[in-house]
XYZ file of C-alpha atoms in Angstrom:
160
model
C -52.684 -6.538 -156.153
C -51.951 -5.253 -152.701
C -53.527 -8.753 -151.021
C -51.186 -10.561 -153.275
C -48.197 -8.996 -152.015
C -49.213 -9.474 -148.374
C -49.915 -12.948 -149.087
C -46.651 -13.431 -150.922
C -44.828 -11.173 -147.931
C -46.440 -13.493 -145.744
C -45.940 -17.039 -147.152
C -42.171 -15.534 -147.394
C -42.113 -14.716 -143.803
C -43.734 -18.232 -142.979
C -41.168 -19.979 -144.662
C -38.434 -18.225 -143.353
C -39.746 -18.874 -139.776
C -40.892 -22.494 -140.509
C -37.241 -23.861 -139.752
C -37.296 -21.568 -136.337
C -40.579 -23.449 -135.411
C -39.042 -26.518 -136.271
C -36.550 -26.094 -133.589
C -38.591 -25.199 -131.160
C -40.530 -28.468 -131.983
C -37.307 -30.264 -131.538
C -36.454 -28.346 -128.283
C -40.227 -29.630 -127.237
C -39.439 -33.216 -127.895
C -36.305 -33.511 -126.253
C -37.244 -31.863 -123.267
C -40.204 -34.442 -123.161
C -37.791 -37.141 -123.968
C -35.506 -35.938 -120.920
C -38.339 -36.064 -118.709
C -39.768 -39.721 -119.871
C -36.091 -40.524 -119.283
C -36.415 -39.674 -115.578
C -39.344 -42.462 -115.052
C -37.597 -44.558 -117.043
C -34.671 -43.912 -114.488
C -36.647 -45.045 -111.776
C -37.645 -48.070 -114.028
C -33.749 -48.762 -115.086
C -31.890 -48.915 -111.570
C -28.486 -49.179 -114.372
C -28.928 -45.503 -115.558
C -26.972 -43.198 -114.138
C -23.361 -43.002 -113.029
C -21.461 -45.609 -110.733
C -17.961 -46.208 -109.420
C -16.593 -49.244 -109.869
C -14.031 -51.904 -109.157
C -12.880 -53.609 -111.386
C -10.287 -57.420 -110.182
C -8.724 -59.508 -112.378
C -8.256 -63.557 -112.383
C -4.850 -62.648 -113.659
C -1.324 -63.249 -111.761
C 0.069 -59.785 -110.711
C -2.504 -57.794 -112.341
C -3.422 -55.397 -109.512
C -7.598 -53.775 -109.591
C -8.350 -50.955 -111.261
C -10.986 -48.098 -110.204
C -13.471 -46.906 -112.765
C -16.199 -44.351 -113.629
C -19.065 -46.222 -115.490
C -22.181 -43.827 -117.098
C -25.009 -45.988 -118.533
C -26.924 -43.963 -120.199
C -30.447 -43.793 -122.080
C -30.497 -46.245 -125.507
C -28.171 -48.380 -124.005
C -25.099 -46.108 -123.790
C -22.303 -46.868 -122.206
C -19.231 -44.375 -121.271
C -16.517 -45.299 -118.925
C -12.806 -44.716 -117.802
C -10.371 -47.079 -115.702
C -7.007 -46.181 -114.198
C -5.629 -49.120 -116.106
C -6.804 -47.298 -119.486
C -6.563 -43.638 -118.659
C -8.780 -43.934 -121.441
C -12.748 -42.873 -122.657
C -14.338 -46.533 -122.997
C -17.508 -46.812 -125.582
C -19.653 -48.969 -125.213
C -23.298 -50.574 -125.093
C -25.761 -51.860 -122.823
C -29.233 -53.960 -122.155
C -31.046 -55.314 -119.575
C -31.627 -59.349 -119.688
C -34.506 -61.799 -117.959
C -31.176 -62.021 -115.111
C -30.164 -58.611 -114.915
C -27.778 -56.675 -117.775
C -24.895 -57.296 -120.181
C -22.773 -55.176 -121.200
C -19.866 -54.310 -123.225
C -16.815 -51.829 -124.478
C -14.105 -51.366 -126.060
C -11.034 -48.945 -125.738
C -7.715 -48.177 -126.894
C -4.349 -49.319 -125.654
C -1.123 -47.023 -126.341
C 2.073 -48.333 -125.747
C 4.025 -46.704 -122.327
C 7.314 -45.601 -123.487
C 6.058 -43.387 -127.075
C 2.420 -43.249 -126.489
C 1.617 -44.973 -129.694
C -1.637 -47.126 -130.520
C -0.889 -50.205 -130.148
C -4.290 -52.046 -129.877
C -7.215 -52.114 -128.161
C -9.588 -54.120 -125.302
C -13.035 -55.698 -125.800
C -14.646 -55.970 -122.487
C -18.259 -58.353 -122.201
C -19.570 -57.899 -118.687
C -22.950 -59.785 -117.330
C -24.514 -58.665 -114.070
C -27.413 -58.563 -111.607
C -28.508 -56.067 -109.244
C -27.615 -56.518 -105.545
C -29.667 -53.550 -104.748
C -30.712 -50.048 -106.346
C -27.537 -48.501 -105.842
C -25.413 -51.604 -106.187
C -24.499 -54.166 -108.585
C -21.941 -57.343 -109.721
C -21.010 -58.155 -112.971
C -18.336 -60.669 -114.483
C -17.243 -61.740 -117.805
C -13.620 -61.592 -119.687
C -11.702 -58.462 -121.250
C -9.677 -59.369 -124.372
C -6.780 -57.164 -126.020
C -6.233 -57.477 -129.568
C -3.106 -55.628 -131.946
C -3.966 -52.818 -133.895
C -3.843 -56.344 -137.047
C -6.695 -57.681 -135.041
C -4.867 -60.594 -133.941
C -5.698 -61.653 -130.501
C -2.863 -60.939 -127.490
C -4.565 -62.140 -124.223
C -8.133 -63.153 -122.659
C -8.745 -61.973 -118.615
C -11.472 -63.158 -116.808
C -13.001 -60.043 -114.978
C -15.054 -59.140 -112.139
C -17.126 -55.542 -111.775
C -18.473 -54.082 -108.351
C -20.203 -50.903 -108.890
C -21.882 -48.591 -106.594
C -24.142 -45.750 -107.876
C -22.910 -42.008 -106.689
């Protein structure tokens, strides 16, 4: 009877430690996964974080400054001055170089209310590891859907 009890003390134990040791597992993979991401790094001259300039084929549209992040699984974050704004977005590489593309909010100046939002598309090639050109349109829409107004856009990021 006693060996029964230690067994069942132990199987108890084991379960209750079986989701600890499933963490650590996890906490195993994703450190491996952060260190394959630093070959792939050297692999992917896009990952990492750039600033960029961004110019506009638009009358009296001035450029804008940005903070791009293109991060592993084709992640994108970024931020202009124009949008104040987080920018989501995705990424991937192409036979030329990359594409890639994000969208973010527009709020209205006076009240700060939501009154659309932009879809950027972007292609680019490298013009060396730590720099790159890219080009494509940015198009607002109403918060209906309805398109406002297509930009042509140009992108000049260096990596910092």
């Amino acid at each position: 009877m006693r060996t029964d009890l230690n067994r069942r003390s132990l199987l108890s134990r084991g379960g209750a430690l079986a989701p600890l040791a499933g963490l650590g597992l996890l906490a195993g993979t994703t450190a491996a996964a952060a260190d394959s991401g630093a070959k792939d790094n050297r692999l992917i001259p896009l990952l990492g974080t750039w600033a960029v300039q961004v110019t506009f084929q638009a009358p009296n549209r001035p450029p804008e400054a940005a903070l791009f992040a293109f991060v592993a699984d084709g992640i994108f974050f970024g931020s202009t001055t124009g949008s104040g704004h987080l920018s989501l977005g995705s990424w991937r590489l192409t036979s030329r170089g990359f594409e890639f593309t994000f969208r973010h909010f527009m709020y209205a100046d006076d009240d700060g209310s939501w009154i659309g939002e932009v879809r950027v598309q972007q292609s680019g090639r490298f013009d060396s590891a730590t720099s790159w050109r890219a080009s494509g349109t940015g198009t607002a829409f109403d918060t209906q859907g309805n398109q406002l107004q297509m930009v042509q856009s140009a992108t000049v990021g260096t990596r910092y």
